[in-house]
Short mmCIF file of N, CA, C and O in Angstrom, two decimals:
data_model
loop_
_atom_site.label_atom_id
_atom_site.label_comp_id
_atom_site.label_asym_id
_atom_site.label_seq_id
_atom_site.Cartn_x
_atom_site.Cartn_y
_atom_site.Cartn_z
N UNK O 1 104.38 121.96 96.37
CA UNK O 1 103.35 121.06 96.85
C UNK O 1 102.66 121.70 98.05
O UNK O 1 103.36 122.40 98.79
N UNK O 2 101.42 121.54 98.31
CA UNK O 2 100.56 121.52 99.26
C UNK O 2 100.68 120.70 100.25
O UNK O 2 101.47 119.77 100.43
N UNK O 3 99.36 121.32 101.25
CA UNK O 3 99.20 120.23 102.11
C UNK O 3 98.42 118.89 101.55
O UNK O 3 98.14 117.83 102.10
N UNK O 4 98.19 119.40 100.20
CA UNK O 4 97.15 118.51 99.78
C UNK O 4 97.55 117.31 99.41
O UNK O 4 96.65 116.50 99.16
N UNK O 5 98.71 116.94 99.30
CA UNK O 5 99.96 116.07 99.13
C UNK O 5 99.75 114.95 100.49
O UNK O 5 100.21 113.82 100.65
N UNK O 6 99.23 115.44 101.00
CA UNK O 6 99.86 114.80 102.41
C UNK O 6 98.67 113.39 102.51
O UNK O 6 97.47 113.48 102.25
N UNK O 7 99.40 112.18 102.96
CA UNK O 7 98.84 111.21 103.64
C UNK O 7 98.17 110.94 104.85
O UNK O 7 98.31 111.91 105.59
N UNK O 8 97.35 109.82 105.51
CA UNK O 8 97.10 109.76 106.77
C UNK O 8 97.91 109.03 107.10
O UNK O 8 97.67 108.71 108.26
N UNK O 9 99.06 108.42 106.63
CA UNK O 9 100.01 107.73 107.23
C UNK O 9 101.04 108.53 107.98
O UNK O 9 101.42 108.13 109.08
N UNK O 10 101.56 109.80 107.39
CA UNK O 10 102.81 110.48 107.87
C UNK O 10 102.59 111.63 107.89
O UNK O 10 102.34 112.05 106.76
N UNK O 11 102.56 112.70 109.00
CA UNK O 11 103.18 113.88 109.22
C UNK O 11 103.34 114.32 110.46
O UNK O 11 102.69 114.10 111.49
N UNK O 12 104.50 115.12 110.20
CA UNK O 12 105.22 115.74 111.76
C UNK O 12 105.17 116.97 111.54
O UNK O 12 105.80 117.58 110.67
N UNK O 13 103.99 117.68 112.78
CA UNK O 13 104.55 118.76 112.33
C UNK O 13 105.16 119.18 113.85
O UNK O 13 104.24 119.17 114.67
N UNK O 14 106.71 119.61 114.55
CA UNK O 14 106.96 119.73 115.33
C UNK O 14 107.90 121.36 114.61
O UNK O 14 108.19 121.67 113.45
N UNK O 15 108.16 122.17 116.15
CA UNK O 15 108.58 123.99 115.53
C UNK O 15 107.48 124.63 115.37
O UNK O 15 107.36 125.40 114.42
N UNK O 16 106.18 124.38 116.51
CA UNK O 16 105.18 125.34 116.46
C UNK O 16 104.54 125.65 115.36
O UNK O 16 104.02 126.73 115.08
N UNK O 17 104.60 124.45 114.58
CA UNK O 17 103.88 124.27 113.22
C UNK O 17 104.23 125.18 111.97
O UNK O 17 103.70 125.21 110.86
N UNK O 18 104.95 125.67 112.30
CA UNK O 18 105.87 126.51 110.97
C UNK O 18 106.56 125.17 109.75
O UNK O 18 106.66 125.44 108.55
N UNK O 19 106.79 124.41 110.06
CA UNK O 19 107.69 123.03 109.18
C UNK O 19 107.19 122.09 109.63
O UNK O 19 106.72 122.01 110.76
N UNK O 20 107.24 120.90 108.45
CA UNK O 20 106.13 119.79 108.72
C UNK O 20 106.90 118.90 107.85
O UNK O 20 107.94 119.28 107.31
N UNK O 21 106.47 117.88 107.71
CA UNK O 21 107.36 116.67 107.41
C UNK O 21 106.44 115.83 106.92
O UNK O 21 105.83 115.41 107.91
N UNK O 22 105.72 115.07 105.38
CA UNK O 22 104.88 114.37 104.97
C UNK O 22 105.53 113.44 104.11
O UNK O 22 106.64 113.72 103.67
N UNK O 23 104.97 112.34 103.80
CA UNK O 23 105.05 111.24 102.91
C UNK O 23 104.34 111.79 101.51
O UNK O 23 103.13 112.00 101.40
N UNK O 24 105.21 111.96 100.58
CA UNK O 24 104.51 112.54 99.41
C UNK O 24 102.95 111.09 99.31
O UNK O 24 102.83 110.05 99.96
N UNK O 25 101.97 111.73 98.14
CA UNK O 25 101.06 110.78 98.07
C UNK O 25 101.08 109.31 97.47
O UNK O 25 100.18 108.48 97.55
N UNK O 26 102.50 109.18 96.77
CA UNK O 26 102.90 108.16 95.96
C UNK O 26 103.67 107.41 97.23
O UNK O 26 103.86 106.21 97.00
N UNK O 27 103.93 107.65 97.94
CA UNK O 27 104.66 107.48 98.84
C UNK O 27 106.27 106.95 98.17
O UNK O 27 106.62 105.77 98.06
N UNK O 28 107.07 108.11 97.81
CA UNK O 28 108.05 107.79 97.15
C UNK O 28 109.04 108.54 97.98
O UNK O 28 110.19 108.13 98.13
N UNK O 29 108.64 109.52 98.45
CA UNK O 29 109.48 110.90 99.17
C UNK O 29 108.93 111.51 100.17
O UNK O 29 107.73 111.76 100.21
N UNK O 30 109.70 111.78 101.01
CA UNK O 30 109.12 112.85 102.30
C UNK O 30 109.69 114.44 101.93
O UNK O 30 110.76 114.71 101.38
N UNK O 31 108.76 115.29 102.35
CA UNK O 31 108.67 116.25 101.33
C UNK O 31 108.38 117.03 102.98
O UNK O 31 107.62 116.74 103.90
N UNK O 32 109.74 118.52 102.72
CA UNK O 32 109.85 118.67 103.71
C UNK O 32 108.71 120.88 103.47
O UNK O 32 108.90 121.67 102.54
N UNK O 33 107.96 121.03 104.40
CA UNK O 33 107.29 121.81 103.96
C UNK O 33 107.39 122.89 104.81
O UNK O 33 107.69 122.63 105.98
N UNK O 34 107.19 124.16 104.48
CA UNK O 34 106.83 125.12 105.62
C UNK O 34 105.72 126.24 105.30
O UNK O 34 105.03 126.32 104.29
N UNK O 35 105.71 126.87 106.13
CA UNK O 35 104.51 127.61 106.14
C UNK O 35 104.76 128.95 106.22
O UNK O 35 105.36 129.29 107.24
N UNK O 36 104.38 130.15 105.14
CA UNK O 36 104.80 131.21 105.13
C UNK O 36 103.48 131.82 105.60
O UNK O 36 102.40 131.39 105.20
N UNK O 37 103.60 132.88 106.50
CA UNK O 37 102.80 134.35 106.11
C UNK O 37 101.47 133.69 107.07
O UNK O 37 101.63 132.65 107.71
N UNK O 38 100.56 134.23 107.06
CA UNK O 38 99.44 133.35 107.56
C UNK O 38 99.12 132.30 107.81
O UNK O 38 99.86 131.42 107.38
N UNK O 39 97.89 131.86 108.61
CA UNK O 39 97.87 130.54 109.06
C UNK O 39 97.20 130.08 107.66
O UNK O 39 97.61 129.15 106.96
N UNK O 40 96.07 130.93 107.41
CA UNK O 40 95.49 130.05 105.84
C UNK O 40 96.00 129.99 104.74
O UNK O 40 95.36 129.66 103.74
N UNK O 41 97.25 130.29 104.75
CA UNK O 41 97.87 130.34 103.97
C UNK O 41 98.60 128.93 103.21
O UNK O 41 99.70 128.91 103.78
N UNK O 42 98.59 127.84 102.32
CA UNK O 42 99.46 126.78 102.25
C UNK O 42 100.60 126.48 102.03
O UNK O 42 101.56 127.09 101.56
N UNK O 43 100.38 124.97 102.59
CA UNK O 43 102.33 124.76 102.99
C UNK O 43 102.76 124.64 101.11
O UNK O 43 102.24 124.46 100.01
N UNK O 44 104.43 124.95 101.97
CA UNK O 44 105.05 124.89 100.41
C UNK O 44 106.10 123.89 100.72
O UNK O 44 106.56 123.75 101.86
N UNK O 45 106.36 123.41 100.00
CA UNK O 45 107.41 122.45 99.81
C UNK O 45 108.50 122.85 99.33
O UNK O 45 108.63 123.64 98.39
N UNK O 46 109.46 122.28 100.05
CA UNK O 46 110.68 123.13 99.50
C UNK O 46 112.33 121.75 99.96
O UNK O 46 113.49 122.13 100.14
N UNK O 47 112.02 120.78 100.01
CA UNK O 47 112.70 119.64 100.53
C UNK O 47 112.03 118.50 99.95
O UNK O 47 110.83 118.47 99.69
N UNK O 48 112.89 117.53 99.73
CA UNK O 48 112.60 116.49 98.89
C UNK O 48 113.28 115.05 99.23
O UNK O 48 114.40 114.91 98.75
N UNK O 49 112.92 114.26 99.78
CA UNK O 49 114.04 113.43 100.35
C UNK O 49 113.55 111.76 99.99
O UNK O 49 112.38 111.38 99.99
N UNK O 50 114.73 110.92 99.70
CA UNK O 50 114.37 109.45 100.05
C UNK O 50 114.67 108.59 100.82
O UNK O 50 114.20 107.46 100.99
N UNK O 51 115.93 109.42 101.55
CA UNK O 51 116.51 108.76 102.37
C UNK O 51 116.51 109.98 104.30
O UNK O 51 116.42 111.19 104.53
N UNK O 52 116.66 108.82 105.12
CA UNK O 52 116.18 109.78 106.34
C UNK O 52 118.01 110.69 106.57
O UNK O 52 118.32 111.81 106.96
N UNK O 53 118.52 109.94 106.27
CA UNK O 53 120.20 110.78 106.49
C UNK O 53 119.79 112.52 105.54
O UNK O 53 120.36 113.52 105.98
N UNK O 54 119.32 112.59 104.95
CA UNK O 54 119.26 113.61 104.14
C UNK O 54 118.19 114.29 104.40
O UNK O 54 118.26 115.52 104.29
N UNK O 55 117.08 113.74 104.78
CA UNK O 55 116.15 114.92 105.50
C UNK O 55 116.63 115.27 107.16
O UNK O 55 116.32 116.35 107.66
N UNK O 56 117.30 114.36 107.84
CA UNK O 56 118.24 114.87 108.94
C UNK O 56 118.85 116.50 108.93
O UNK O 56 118.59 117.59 109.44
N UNK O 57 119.83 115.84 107.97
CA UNK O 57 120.72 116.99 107.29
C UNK O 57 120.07 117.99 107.44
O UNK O 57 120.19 118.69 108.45
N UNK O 58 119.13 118.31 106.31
CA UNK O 58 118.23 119.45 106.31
C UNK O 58 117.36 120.10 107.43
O UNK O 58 117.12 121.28 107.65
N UNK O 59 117.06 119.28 107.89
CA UNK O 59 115.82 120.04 108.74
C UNK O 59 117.13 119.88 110.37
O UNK O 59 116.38 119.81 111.34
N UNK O 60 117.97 119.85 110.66
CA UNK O 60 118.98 120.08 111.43
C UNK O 60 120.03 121.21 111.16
O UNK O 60 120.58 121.77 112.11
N UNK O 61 120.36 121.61 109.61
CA UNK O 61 120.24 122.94 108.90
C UNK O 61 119.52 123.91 109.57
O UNK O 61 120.08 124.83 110.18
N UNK O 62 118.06 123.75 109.47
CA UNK O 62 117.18 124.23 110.09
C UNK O 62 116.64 124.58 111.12
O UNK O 62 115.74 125.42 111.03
N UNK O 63 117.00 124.05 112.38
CA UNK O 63 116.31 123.87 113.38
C UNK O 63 117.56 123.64 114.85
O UNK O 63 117.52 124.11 115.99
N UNK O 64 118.56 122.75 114.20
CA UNK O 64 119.35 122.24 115.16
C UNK O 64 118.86 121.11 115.82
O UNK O 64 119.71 120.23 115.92
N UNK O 65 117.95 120.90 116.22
CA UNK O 65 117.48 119.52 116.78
C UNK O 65 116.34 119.00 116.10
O UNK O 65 115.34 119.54 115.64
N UNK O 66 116.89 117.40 116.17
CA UNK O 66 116.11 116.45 115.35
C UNK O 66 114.81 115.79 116.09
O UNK O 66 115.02 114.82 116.81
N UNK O 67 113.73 116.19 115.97
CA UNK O 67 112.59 115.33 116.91
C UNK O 67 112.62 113.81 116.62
O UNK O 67 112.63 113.11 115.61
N UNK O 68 112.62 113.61 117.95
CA UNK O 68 112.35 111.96 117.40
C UNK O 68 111.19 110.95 116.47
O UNK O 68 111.10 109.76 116.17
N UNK O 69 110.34 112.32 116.21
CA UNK O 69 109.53 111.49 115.16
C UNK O 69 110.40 111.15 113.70
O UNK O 69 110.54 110.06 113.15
N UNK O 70 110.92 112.48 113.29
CA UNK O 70 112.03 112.28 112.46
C UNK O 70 113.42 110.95 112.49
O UNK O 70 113.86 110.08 111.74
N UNK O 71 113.70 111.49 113.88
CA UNK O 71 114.91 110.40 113.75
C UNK O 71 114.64 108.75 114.29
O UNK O 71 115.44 107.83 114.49
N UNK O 72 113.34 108.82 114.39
CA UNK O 72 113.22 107.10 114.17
C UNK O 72 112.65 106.96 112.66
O UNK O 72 112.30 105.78 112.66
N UNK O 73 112.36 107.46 111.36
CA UNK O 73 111.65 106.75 110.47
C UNK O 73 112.96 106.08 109.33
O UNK O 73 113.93 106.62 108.80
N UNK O 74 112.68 105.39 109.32
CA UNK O 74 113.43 104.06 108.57
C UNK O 74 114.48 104.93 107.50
O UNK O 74 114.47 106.14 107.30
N UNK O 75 115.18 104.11 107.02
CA UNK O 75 116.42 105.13 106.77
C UNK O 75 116.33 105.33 104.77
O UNK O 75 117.10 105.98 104.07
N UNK O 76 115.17 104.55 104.34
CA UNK O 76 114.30 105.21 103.42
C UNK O 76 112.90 105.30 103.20
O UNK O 76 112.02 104.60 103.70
N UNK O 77 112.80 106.19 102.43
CA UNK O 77 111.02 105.97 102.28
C UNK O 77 110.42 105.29 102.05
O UNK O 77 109.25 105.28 102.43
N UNK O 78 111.18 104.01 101.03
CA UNK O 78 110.72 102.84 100.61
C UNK O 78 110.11 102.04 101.90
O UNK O 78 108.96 101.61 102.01
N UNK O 79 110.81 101.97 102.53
CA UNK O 79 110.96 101.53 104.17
C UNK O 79 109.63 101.67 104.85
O UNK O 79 109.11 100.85 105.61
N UNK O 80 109.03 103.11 104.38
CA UNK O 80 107.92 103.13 105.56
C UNK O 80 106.90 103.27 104.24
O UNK O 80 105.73 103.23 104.62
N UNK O 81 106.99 103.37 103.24
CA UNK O 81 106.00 102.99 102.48
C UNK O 81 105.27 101.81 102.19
O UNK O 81 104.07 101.75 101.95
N UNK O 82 106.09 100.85 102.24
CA UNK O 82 106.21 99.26 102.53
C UNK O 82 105.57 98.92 103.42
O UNK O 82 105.01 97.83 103.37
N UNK O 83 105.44 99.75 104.53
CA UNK O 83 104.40 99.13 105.54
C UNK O 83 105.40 98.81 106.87
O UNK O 83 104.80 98.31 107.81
N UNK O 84 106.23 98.94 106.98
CA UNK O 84 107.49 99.49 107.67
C UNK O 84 107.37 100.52 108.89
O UNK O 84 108.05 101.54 108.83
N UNK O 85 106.51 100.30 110.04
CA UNK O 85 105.85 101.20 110.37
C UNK O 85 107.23 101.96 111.70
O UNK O 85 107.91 101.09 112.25
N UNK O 86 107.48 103.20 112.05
CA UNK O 86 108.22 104.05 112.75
C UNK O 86 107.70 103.27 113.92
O UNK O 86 108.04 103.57 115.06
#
């Protein structure tokens, strides 16, 4: 997936914009993305999540620390798709 995926409701991009964090467009999944090689280059997706315990996981895999945009969004996607707002 692209950036083209992405909503005006959700994205984080915190890590100097290398990894980013979106609400797929269905709003079913947060879809965890990064950015190879160039800046014009597009994001790829490579994380898939419905629940926030599991994109935790991952992007703490990753990074070691969880930004708090991450660790406040509802503990599924359903959650903030719903109108469920962080």
């Amino acid at each position: 997936m692209t950036g083209k995926a992405q909503t005006p409701d959700l994205t984080i991009t915190p890590r100097k914009g290398k990894y980013r964090v979106i609400l797929c467009r269905d709003g079913i999944q947060w879809i965890l993305q990064r950015k190879k090689g160039r800046d014009d280059r597009p994001w790829e997706g490579f994380g898939y999540y419905t629940t926030r315990a599991a994109l935790m996981r991952d992007w703490e895999r990753l990074h070691g620390q969880i930004p708090p945009e991450i660790a406040s969004l509802p503990d599924r996607v359903r959650g903030y798709a719903d109108g469920k707002t962080v």
